[in-house]
Structures are given as structure tokens and as C-alpha cells.
């Protein structure tokens, strides 16, 4: 990721909705060294912020609705959540929650793109988002998996104005040319019942060692560690509750 902090239109935060909050705290603390802090206020509903040092890097939350899947979610920074929600709907997406205030931290909404992938809009007030990017244990990349890449590209470039860097094998998203994520076509290797989705990749010092810790801690290795062009190495993992996420070691071109 060429971004080193939250910027308008870029990914600013990632949250895990989980069926076992305490189990998720233990798993990710072992995997990444996160220090979780749960908001003690009853109205916060168990919202837990994970830290690396003093920097907030991600959140872990209980499932708030019966229909909510165990999954990681990605938030994108916007200057006005209400205006962004209108842009989502005008571009063919659907707003499924909000916009609504989160104490004095900011204002957010949850939306679906026209291909079915969920994402979040975040209008910062006192909380801008992750305080660390691209360092071990912090967000390093975000990726959209979808069965309609053309429709997705039209939607996100319309809503956020993202730049697009497309090659024969992959499409990368950027803000003013600074790439932060990509898009993968969901082919036969994806189960037909799996919907389109956004997935975070966390930077790590050693992808292979992280995959080994995942398996030892009760998770699964969905995609074995693999090397990519530019010296990148990555793997896709699943935590013990079933949430998929990626790990990523940047290469010399990142």
C-alpha cells in the first residue's frame, strides 16, 4: 500500500464481526501481537480496538445482528457520510445501515456495491482511523473479490474517484495514483455460494511463519504462502471463527 495514513477515498479502518469476541482477541494477539482494549461503555456493545504499541490498527466486535456474517469489513474515508451514502445509491449500490453517529468519533454507514460486496463509509470526527499502515500487524492492502469486475470498477470510480491501474493479471485501486488495494475476479476456485466481498491484508514480516501460527492457533490456511511479481509474498488465512483475511509481505515495488 502506497498510503501511509487515512486519506479521503482510501481505506481508513477494518473491523472484524465475530461470534466469539474473547476467542478472537486471543487469536489475533497471538498472531500479530495485538493489544485489544474493549470499550467499557454498555452502549458500545463490546467494541474492541486492537493496538500495536500506541497505534490503533483494527477493531473486533460481537455480531450485532443475527444476519451478520462472521467476516472482516473495510471502511473508506469520506468527508460527508450522508453525501457519500447518496452517491452510493445513485451509482447503483445499496445503503443497508445508517448513516449514523458513533459517539463523537465519527459518522458511518454500511453499504453494498452493485455486485453484492459490503463496505463501510467513515466520516471522521475525533477518530480518523488506523494510526499505522504497512507495518507488521497493521493494514497493508485491501482487496475486492467480485464476479462482475466491470460493474465494480464503474461503481467505485464513480463513488470514490479511484484511479485504476490494470494489468493482464490484476487490477489495482488508487487515490490519485497511490495504490492501496486491488480487485480479483471470482472464478471457479471460489465456492458458488460465496458472495462478493472486501478482504483486508495485514502486513507481516514473515508470511510463512504467520501461516504456521494460524494453523497452530486453530485457524486455517485457505491459500498457501505464494510469491507474486515485485517480490511480494502473501497468503489467505481463516481465523477459528471462520473470518478470512490475508497477510502480506511487501516487495521492493510496494
PDB file of C-alpha atoms in Angstrom:
ATOM      1  CA  UNK A   1       0.000   0.000   0.000  1.00  0.00           C
ATOM      2  CA  UNK A   2       1.397   3.396  -1.001  1.00  0.00           C
ATOM      3  CA  UNK A   3      -0.770   5.216   1.545  1.00  0.00           C
ATOM      4  CA  UNK A   4       0.721   5.713   4.998  1.00  0.00           C
ATOM      5  CA  UNK A   5      -2.422   7.001   6.694  1.00  0.00           C
ATOM      6  CA  UNK A   6      -6.123   7.669   6.153  1.00  0.00           C
ATOM      7  CA  UNK A   7      -6.898   9.910   3.165  1.00  0.00           C
ATOM      8  CA  UNK A   8     -10.222  10.841   1.593  1.00  0.00           C
ATOM      9  CA  UNK A   9     -11.411   7.954  -0.574  1.00  0.00           C
ATOM     10  CA  UNK A  10      -8.881   5.485   0.765  1.00  0.00           C
ATOM     11  CA  UNK A  11      -9.206   2.639   3.272  1.00  0.00           C
ATOM     12  CA  UNK A  12      -9.030   4.001   6.799  1.00  0.00           C
ATOM     13  CA  UNK A  13     -10.116   1.158   9.100  1.00  0.00           C
ATOM     14  CA  UNK A  14     -11.008  -2.508   9.239  1.00  0.00           C
ATOM     15  CA  UNK A  15     -13.338  -4.312  11.643  1.00  0.00           C
ATOM     16  CA  UNK A  16     -13.987  -7.953  12.428  1.00  0.00           C
ATOM     17  CA  UNK A  17     -17.509  -9.049  13.309  1.00  0.00           C
ATOM     18  CA  UNK A  18     -17.094 -12.292  15.229  1.00  0.00           C
ATOM     19  CA  UNK A  19     -19.163 -14.921  17.015  1.00  0.00           C
ATOM     20  CA  UNK A  20     -16.517 -15.275  19.757  1.00  0.00           C
ATOM     21  CA  UNK A  21     -15.024 -11.952  20.793  1.00  0.00           C
ATOM     22  CA  UNK A  22     -12.804 -13.363  23.544  1.00  0.00           C
ATOM     23  CA  UNK A  23     -11.531 -16.115  21.249  1.00  0.00           C
ATOM     24  CA  UNK A  24     -10.784 -13.563  18.527  1.00  0.00           C
ATOM     25  CA  UNK A  25      -8.869 -11.398  20.998  1.00  0.00           C
ATOM     26  CA  UNK A  26      -6.651 -14.344  21.946  1.00  0.00           C
ATOM     27  CA  UNK A  27      -6.126 -15.486  18.355  1.00  0.00           C
ATOM     28  CA  UNK A  28      -5.094 -12.125  16.909  1.00  0.00           C
ATOM     29  CA  UNK A  29      -2.988 -11.261  19.944  1.00  0.00           C
ATOM     30  CA  UNK A  30      -1.008 -14.452  19.344  1.00  0.00           C
ATOM     31  CA  UNK A  31      -0.874 -13.954  15.577  1.00  0.00           C
ATOM     32  CA  UNK A  32       0.007 -10.262  15.319  1.00  0.00           C
ATOM     33  CA  UNK A  33       0.857  -9.207  18.858  1.00  0.00           C
ATOM     34  CA  UNK A  34      -2.228  -7.000  19.066  1.00  0.00           C
ATOM     35  CA  UNK A  35      -3.202  -5.426  22.368  1.00  0.00           C
ATOM     36  CA  UNK A  36      -7.030  -5.374  22.498  1.00  0.00           C
ATOM     37  CA  UNK A  37      -8.920  -2.792  24.535  1.00  0.00           C
ATOM     38  CA  UNK A  38     -12.691  -3.202  24.909  1.00  0.00           C
ATOM     39  CA  UNK A  39     -14.782  -0.063  25.348  1.00  0.00           C
ATOM     40  CA  UNK A  40     -16.366  -0.474  28.816  1.00  0.00           C
ATOM     41  CA  UNK A  41     -19.454   1.595  27.997  1.00  0.00           C
ATOM     42  CA  UNK A  42     -22.560  -0.563  27.735  1.00  0.00           C
ATOM     43  CA  UNK A  43     -23.762   1.361  24.700  1.00  0.00           C
ATOM     44  CA  UNK A  44     -20.507   0.472  22.886  1.00  0.00           C
ATOM     45  CA  UNK A  45     -21.675  -3.143  22.702  1.00  0.00           C
ATOM     46  CA  UNK A  46     -18.282  -4.734  23.324  1.00  0.00           C
ATOM     47  CA  UNK A  47     -16.461  -2.759  20.610  1.00  0.00           C
ATOM     48  CA  UNK A  48     -12.792  -3.598  20.943  1.00  0.00           C
ATOM     49  CA  UNK A  49      -9.892  -1.679  19.412  1.00  0.00           C
ATOM     50  CA  UNK A  50      -6.651  -3.552  18.744  1.00  0.00           C
ATOM     51  CA  UNK A  51      -3.368  -1.699  19.122  1.00  0.00           C
ATOM     52  CA  UNK A  52       0.216  -2.104  18.023  1.00  0.00           C
ATOM     53  CA  UNK A  53       2.128  -0.036  20.526  1.00  0.00           C
ATOM     54  CA  UNK A  54       0.084   3.122  20.925  1.00  0.00           C
ATOM     55  CA  UNK A  55      -1.443   2.953  17.437  1.00  0.00           C
ATOM     56  CA  UNK A  56      -4.980   1.703  16.814  1.00  0.00           C
ATOM     57  CA  UNK A  57      -4.839  -0.786  13.930  1.00  0.00           C
ATOM     58  CA  UNK A  58      -8.198  -2.627  13.762  1.00  0.00           C
ATOM     59  CA  UNK A  59     -11.388  -3.424  15.648  1.00  0.00           C
ATOM     60  CA  UNK A  60     -13.011  -6.621  16.885  1.00  0.00           C
ATOM     61  CA  UNK A  61     -16.750  -6.613  17.581  1.00  0.00           C
ATOM     62  CA  UNK A  62     -19.509  -9.039  18.540  1.00  0.00           C
ATOM     63  CA  UNK A  63     -22.125  -9.797  15.906  1.00  0.00           C
ATOM     64  CA  UNK A  64     -24.828  -7.158  16.313  1.00  0.00           C
ATOM     65  CA  UNK A  65     -27.489  -8.789  14.107  1.00  0.00           C
ATOM     66  CA  UNK A  66     -28.492 -12.402  13.507  1.00  0.00           C
ATOM     67  CA  UNK A  67     -27.969 -11.976   9.766  1.00  0.00           C
ATOM     68  CA  UNK A  68     -24.470 -10.530  10.169  1.00  0.00           C
ATOM     69  CA  UNK A  69     -21.791 -12.935   8.914  1.00  0.00           C
ATOM     70  CA  UNK A  70     -18.511 -13.620  10.701  1.00  0.00           C
ATOM     71  CA  UNK A  71     -16.244 -11.522   8.496  1.00  0.00           C
ATOM     72  CA  UNK A  72     -13.764  -8.697   8.211  1.00  0.00           C
ATOM     73  CA  UNK A  73     -15.105  -5.381   6.893  1.00  0.00           C
ATOM     74  CA  UNK A  74     -13.259  -2.472   5.281  1.00  0.00           C
ATOM     75  CA  UNK A  75     -14.065   1.224   5.836  1.00  0.00           C
ATOM     76  CA  UNK A  76     -13.295   4.041   3.395  1.00  0.00           C
ATOM     77  CA  UNK A  77     -12.790   7.639   4.480  1.00  0.00           C
ATOM     78  CA  UNK A  78     -15.289  10.227   3.243  1.00  0.00           C
ATOM     79  CA  UNK A  79     -15.733  13.901   4.155  1.00  0.00           C
ATOM     80  CA  UNK A  80     -19.523  13.571   4.444  1.00  0.00           C
ATOM     81  CA  UNK A  81     -21.125  10.185   5.161  1.00  0.00           C
ATOM     82  CA  UNK A  82     -24.607  11.354   4.214  1.00  0.00           C
ATOM     83  CA  UNK A  83     -23.493  12.708   0.842  1.00  0.00           C
ATOM     84  CA  UNK A  84     -21.401   9.586   0.214  1.00  0.00           C
ATOM     85  CA  UNK A  85     -24.381   7.366   1.010  1.00  0.00           C
ATOM     86  CA  UNK A  86     -26.419   9.246  -1.576  1.00  0.00           C
ATOM     87  CA  UNK A  87     -23.627   8.782  -4.128  1.00  0.00           C
ATOM     88  CA  UNK A  88     -23.619   5.046  -3.393  1.00  0.00           C
ATOM     89  CA  UNK A  89     -27.323   4.759  -4.149  1.00  0.00           C
ATOM     90  CA  UNK A  90     -27.124   6.973  -7.233  1.00  0.00           C
ATOM     91  CA  UNK A  91     -24.355   4.713  -8.586  1.00  0.00           C
ATOM     92  CA  UNK A  92     -26.440   1.556  -8.111  1.00  0.00           C
ATOM     93  CA  UNK A  93     -25.372   0.471  -4.631  1.00  0.00           C
ATOM     94  CA  UNK A  94     -27.495  -0.027  -1.513  1.00  0.00           C
ATOM     95  CA  UNK A  95     -27.135   1.549   1.927  1.00  0.00           C
ATOM     96  CA  UNK A  96     -28.104  -1.088   4.500  1.00  0.00           C
ATOM     97  CA  UNK A  97     -27.281   0.761   7.737  1.00  0.00           C
ATOM     98  CA  UNK A  98     -27.011   4.441   8.638  1.00  0.00           C
ATOM     99  CA  UNK A  99     -25.609   6.959   8.211  1.00  0.00           C
ATOM    100  CA  UNK A 100     -25.391   7.251  11.977  1.00  0.00           C
ATOM    101  CA  UNK A 101     -23.159   8.810  14.619  1.00  0.00           C
ATOM    102  CA  UNK A 102     -20.692   6.784  16.679  1.00  0.00           C
ATOM    103  CA  UNK A 103     -20.386   8.856  19.860  1.00  0.00           C
ATOM    104  CA  UNK A 104     -18.059  11.758  18.958  1.00  0.00           C
ATOM    105  CA  UNK A 105     -15.710   9.507  16.971  1.00  0.00           C
ATOM    106  CA  UNK A 106     -17.387   9.950  13.594  1.00  0.00           C
ATOM    107  CA  UNK A 107     -20.314   9.074  11.395  1.00  0.00           C
ATOM    108  CA  UNK A 108     -20.628   5.863   9.403  1.00  0.00           C
ATOM    109  CA  UNK A 109     -22.784   3.852   7.048  1.00  0.00           C
ATOM    110  CA  UNK A 110     -22.711   0.275   5.746  1.00  0.00           C
ATOM    111  CA  UNK A 111     -23.376  -0.294   2.054  1.00  0.00           C
ATOM    112  CA  UNK A 112     -23.427  -2.957  -0.636  1.00  0.00           C
ATOM    113  CA  UNK A 113     -21.944  -2.364  -4.062  1.00  0.00           C
ATOM    114  CA  UNK A 114     -23.976  -3.487  -7.117  1.00  0.00           C
ATOM    115  CA  UNK A 115     -22.117  -6.831  -7.163  1.00  0.00           C
ATOM    116  CA  UNK A 116     -23.051  -7.602  -3.532  1.00  0.00           C
ATOM    117  CA  UNK A 117     -19.850  -6.704  -1.656  1.00  0.00           C
ATOM    118  CA  UNK A 118     -20.296  -4.946   1.697  1.00  0.00           C
ATOM    119  CA  UNK A 119     -18.155  -1.981   2.716  1.00  0.00           C
ATOM    120  CA  UNK A 120     -18.333   0.915   5.147  1.00  0.00           C
ATOM    121  CA  UNK A 121     -18.175   4.689   4.856  1.00  0.00           C
ATOM    122  CA  UNK A 122     -16.409   6.609   7.637  1.00  0.00           C
ATOM    123  CA  UNK A 123     -16.640  10.342   8.240  1.00  0.00           C
ATOM    124  CA  UNK A 124     -14.035  11.091  10.886  1.00  0.00           C
ATOM    125  CA  UNK A 125     -14.510  13.428  13.792  1.00  0.00           C
ATOM    126  CA  UNK A 126     -12.267  12.621  16.765  1.00  0.00           C
ATOM    127  CA  UNK A 127     -11.162   9.258  15.315  1.00  0.00           C
ATOM    128  CA  UNK A 128      -9.520   9.392  11.850  1.00  0.00           C
ATOM    129  CA  UNK A 129      -8.946   5.649  11.526  1.00  0.00           C
ATOM    130  CA  UNK A 130      -5.916   3.406  11.756  1.00  0.00           C
ATOM    131  CA  UNK A 131      -2.838   5.040  13.225  1.00  0.00           C
ATOM    132  CA  UNK A 132      -0.419   2.676  11.496  1.00  0.00           C
ATOM    133  CA  UNK A 133      -0.253   1.285   7.964  1.00  0.00           C
ATOM    134  CA  UNK A 134       2.135  -1.112   6.219  1.00  0.00           C
ATOM    135  CA  UNK A 135       3.949  -2.196   9.383  1.00  0.00           C
ATOM    136  CA  UNK A 136       3.815  -5.744  10.793  1.00  0.00           C
ATOM    137  CA  UNK A 137       0.369  -6.279  12.301  1.00  0.00           C
ATOM    138  CA  UNK A 138      -1.165  -3.271  10.528  1.00  0.00           C
ATOM    139  CA  UNK A 139      -3.314  -2.927   7.431  1.00  0.00           C
ATOM    140  CA  UNK A 140      -1.218  -3.342   4.283  1.00  0.00           C
ATOM    141  CA  UNK A 141      -3.706  -3.850   1.428  1.00  0.00           C
ATOM    142  CA  UNK A 142      -7.433  -4.297   0.730  1.00  0.00           C
ATOM    143  CA  UNK A 143      -8.913  -6.463  -1.991  1.00  0.00           C
ATOM    144  CA  UNK A 144     -12.320  -6.774  -3.605  1.00  0.00           C
ATOM    145  CA  UNK A 145     -13.346 -10.203  -4.906  1.00  0.00           C
ATOM    146  CA  UNK A 146     -16.291  -9.994  -7.287  1.00  0.00           C
ATOM    147  CA  UNK A 147     -17.907 -11.840 -10.189  1.00  0.00           C
ATOM    148  CA  UNK A 148     -18.531  -8.616 -12.147  1.00  0.00           C
ATOM    149  CA  UNK A 149     -15.303  -6.630 -12.310  1.00  0.00           C
ATOM    150  CA  UNK A 150     -16.557  -4.210 -14.967  1.00  0.00           C
ATOM    151  CA  UNK A 151     -19.607  -3.223 -12.920  1.00  0.00           C
ATOM    152  CA  UNK A 152     -17.490  -2.916  -9.777  1.00  0.00           C
ATOM    153  CA  UNK A 153     -14.947  -0.698 -11.496  1.00  0.00           C
ATOM    154  CA  UNK A 154     -17.667   1.622 -12.790  1.00  0.00           C
ATOM    155  CA  UNK A 155     -19.220   1.842  -9.337  1.00  0.00           C
ATOM    156  CA  UNK A 156     -16.123   2.566  -7.249  1.00  0.00           C
ATOM    157  CA  UNK A 157     -14.573   5.021  -9.672  1.00  0.00           C
ATOM    158  CA  UNK A 158     -17.897   6.879  -9.723  1.00  0.00           C
ATOM    159  CA  UNK A 159     -18.379   6.912  -5.939  1.00  0.00           C
ATOM    160  CA  UNK A 160     -14.787   7.495  -4.791  1.00  0.00           C
ATOM    161  CA  UNK A 161     -12.963   8.705  -7.916  1.00  0.00           C
ATOM    162  CA  UNK A 162     -10.333   5.995  -7.566  1.00  0.00           C
ATOM    163  CA  UNK A 163      -7.538   5.673 -10.084  1.00  0.00           C
ATOM    164  CA  UNK A 164      -7.268   2.278 -11.802  1.00  0.00           C
ATOM    165  CA  UNK A 165      -4.001   0.532 -12.626  1.00  0.00           C
ATOM    166  CA  UNK A 166      -4.920  -2.575 -14.622  1.00  0.00           C
ATOM    167  CA  UNK A 167      -2.588  -5.293 -15.884  1.00  0.00           C
ATOM    168  CA  UNK A 168      -3.306  -8.614 -17.575  1.00  0.00           C
ATOM    169  CA  UNK A 169      -3.492 -10.401 -14.252  1.00  0.00           C
ATOM    170  CA  UNK A 170      -4.736  -7.861 -11.707  1.00  0.00           C
ATOM    171  CA  UNK A 171      -6.479  -4.502 -11.232  1.00  0.00           C
ATOM    172  CA  UNK A 172      -5.168  -2.107  -8.591  1.00  0.00           C
ATOM    173  CA  UNK A 173      -7.104   0.720  -6.967  1.00  0.00           C
ATOM    174  CA  UNK A 174      -5.533   4.014  -6.007  1.00  0.00           C
ATOM    175  CA  UNK A 175      -6.137   7.528  -4.727  1.00  0.00           C
ATOM    176  CA  UNK A 176      -4.506   9.945  -7.168  1.00  0.00           C
ATOM    177  CA  UNK A 177      -2.305   7.095  -8.366  1.00  0.00           C
ATOM    178  CA  UNK A 178      -1.215   5.914  -4.902  1.00  0.00           C
ATOM    179  CA  UNK A 179      -2.290   2.260  -4.950  1.00  0.00           C
ATOM    180  CA  UNK A 180      -3.906   0.861  -1.808  1.00  0.00           C
ATOM    181  CA  UNK A 181      -5.716  -2.271  -2.975  1.00  0.00           C
ATOM    182  CA  UNK A 182      -6.926  -4.397  -5.817  1.00  0.00           C
ATOM    183  CA  UNK A 183      -9.713  -6.386  -7.401  1.00  0.00           C
ATOM    184  CA  UNK A 184      -9.821 -10.095  -8.195  1.00  0.00           C
ATOM    185  CA  UNK A 185     -12.350 -11.844 -10.400  1.00  0.00           C
ATOM    186  CA  UNK A 186     -14.183 -14.667  -8.612  1.00  0.00           C
ATOM    187  CA  UNK A 187     -13.716 -17.669 -10.853  1.00  0.00           C
ATOM    188  CA  UNK A 188     -14.195 -21.394 -10.381  1.00  0.00           C
ATOM    189  CA  UNK A 189     -11.892 -21.540  -7.351  1.00  0.00           C
ATOM    190  CA  UNK A 190     -14.485 -19.599  -5.327  1.00  0.00           C
ATOM    191  CA  UNK A 191     -17.475 -21.563  -3.951  1.00  0.00           C
ATOM    192  CA  UNK A 192     -20.650 -20.508  -5.788  1.00  0.00           C
ATOM    193  CA  UNK A 193     -22.379 -19.607  -2.523  1.00  0.00           C
ATOM    194  CA  UNK A 194     -19.600 -17.180  -1.507  1.00  0.00           C
ATOM    195  CA  UNK A 195     -20.746 -13.595  -2.138  1.00  0.00           C
ATOM    196  CA  UNK A 196     -18.590 -10.773  -3.442  1.00  0.00           C
ATOM    197  CA  UNK A 197     -16.575  -9.302  -0.575  1.00  0.00           C
ATOM    198  CA  UNK A 198     -13.810  -6.986   0.570  1.00  0.00           C
ATOM    199  CA  UNK A 199     -10.905  -8.512   2.494  1.00  0.00           C
ATOM    200  CA  UNK A 200      -8.061  -6.813   4.391  1.00  0.00           C
ATOM    201  CA  UNK A 201      -4.445  -7.896   4.113  1.00  0.00           C
ATOM    202  CA  UNK A 202      -2.233  -7.253   7.125  1.00  0.00           C
ATOM    203  CA  UNK A 203       1.464  -6.614   6.655  1.00  0.00           C
ATOM    204  CA  UNK A 204       3.739  -9.165   8.305  1.00  0.00           C
ATOM    205  CA  UNK A 205       7.489  -9.736   8.472  1.00  0.00           C
ATOM    206  CA  UNK A 206       7.200 -13.445   7.579  1.00  0.00           C
ATOM    207  CA  UNK A 207       4.166 -14.785   5.692  1.00  0.00           C
ATOM    208  CA  UNK A 208       5.155 -18.428   6.094  1.00  0.00           C
ATOM    209  CA  UNK A 209       5.638 -18.164   9.847  1.00  0.00           C
ATOM    210  CA  UNK A 210       2.305 -16.349  10.199  1.00  0.00           C
ATOM    211  CA  UNK A 211       0.538 -19.151   8.314  1.00  0.00           C
ATOM    212  CA  UNK A 212       2.110 -21.689  10.653  1.00  0.00           C
ATOM    213  CA  UNK A 213       0.959 -19.773  13.734  1.00  0.00           C
ATOM    214  CA  UNK A 214      -2.556 -19.556  12.271  1.00  0.00           C
ATOM    215  CA  UNK A 215      -2.796 -23.335  11.886  1.00  0.00           C
ATOM    216  CA  UNK A 216      -1.328 -23.927  15.333  1.00  0.00           C
ATOM    217  CA  UNK A 217      -3.791 -21.478  16.931  1.00  0.00           C
ATOM    218  CA  UNK A 218      -6.837 -23.216  15.451  1.00  0.00           C
ATOM    219  CA  UNK A 219      -7.259 -21.304  12.189  1.00  0.00           C
ATOM    220  CA  UNK A 220      -6.920 -22.492   8.596  1.00  0.00           C
ATOM    221  CA  UNK A 221      -4.633 -21.709   5.685  1.00  0.00           C
ATOM    222  CA  UNK A 222      -7.002 -21.042   2.763  1.00  0.00           C
ATOM    223  CA  UNK A 223      -4.275 -20.140   0.265  1.00  0.00           C
ATOM    224  CA  UNK A 224      -0.733 -21.297   0.944  1.00  0.00           C
ATOM    225  CA  UNK A 225       2.014 -18.661   1.052  1.00  0.00           C
ATOM    226  CA  UNK A 226       2.798 -17.625  -2.520  1.00  0.00           C
ATOM    227  CA  UNK A 227       5.244 -15.259  -4.188  1.00  0.00           C
ATOM    228  CA  UNK A 228       3.952 -12.547  -6.511  1.00  0.00           C
ATOM    229  CA  UNK A 229       5.542 -10.174  -9.035  1.00  0.00           C
ATOM    230  CA  UNK A 230       7.658  -7.462  -7.455  1.00  0.00           C
ATOM    231  CA  UNK A 231       8.842  -9.649  -4.586  1.00  0.00           C
ATOM    232  CA  UNK A 232       5.546  -9.660  -2.728  1.00  0.00           C
ATOM    233  CA  UNK A 233       4.548 -12.719  -0.752  1.00  0.00           C
ATOM    234  CA  UNK A 234       1.057 -13.374   0.544  1.00  0.00           C
ATOM    235  CA  UNK A 235      -1.330 -15.955   1.982  1.00  0.00           C
ATOM    236  CA  UNK A 236      -5.040 -16.091   2.739  1.00  0.00           C
ATOM    237  CA  UNK A 237      -5.955 -17.364   6.192  1.00  0.00           C
ATOM    238  CA  UNK A 238      -9.100 -18.036   8.209  1.00  0.00           C
ATOM    239  CA  UNK A 239      -9.468 -17.491  11.935  1.00  0.00           C
ATOM    240  CA  UNK A 240     -11.054 -20.114  14.230  1.00  0.00           C
ATOM    241  CA  UNK A 241     -14.479 -18.443  13.947  1.00  0.00           C
ATOM    242  CA  UNK A 242     -14.386 -18.526  10.131  1.00  0.00           C
ATOM    243  CA  UNK A 243     -13.369 -14.974   9.105  1.00  0.00           C
ATOM    244  CA  UNK A 244     -10.985 -14.848   6.138  1.00  0.00           C
ATOM    245  CA  UNK A 245      -8.138 -12.331   5.892  1.00  0.00           C
ATOM    246  CA  UNK A 246      -4.858 -12.002   4.066  1.00  0.00           C
ATOM    247  CA  UNK A 247      -1.283 -11.498   5.186  1.00  0.00           C
ATOM    248  CA  UNK A 248       1.195  -9.709   3.026  1.00  0.00           C
ATOM    249  CA  UNK A 249       4.915  -9.035   2.928  1.00  0.00           C
ATOM    250  CA  UNK A 250       5.600  -6.036   0.711  1.00  0.00           C
ATOM    251  CA  UNK A 251       8.145  -6.360  -2.078  1.00  0.00           C
ATOM    252  CA  UNK A 252      10.626  -3.857  -3.404  1.00  0.00           C
ATOM    253  CA  UNK A 253       7.956  -2.172  -5.578  1.00  0.00           C
ATOM    254  CA  UNK A 254       5.476  -1.555  -2.735  1.00  0.00           C
TER     255      UNK A 254
END
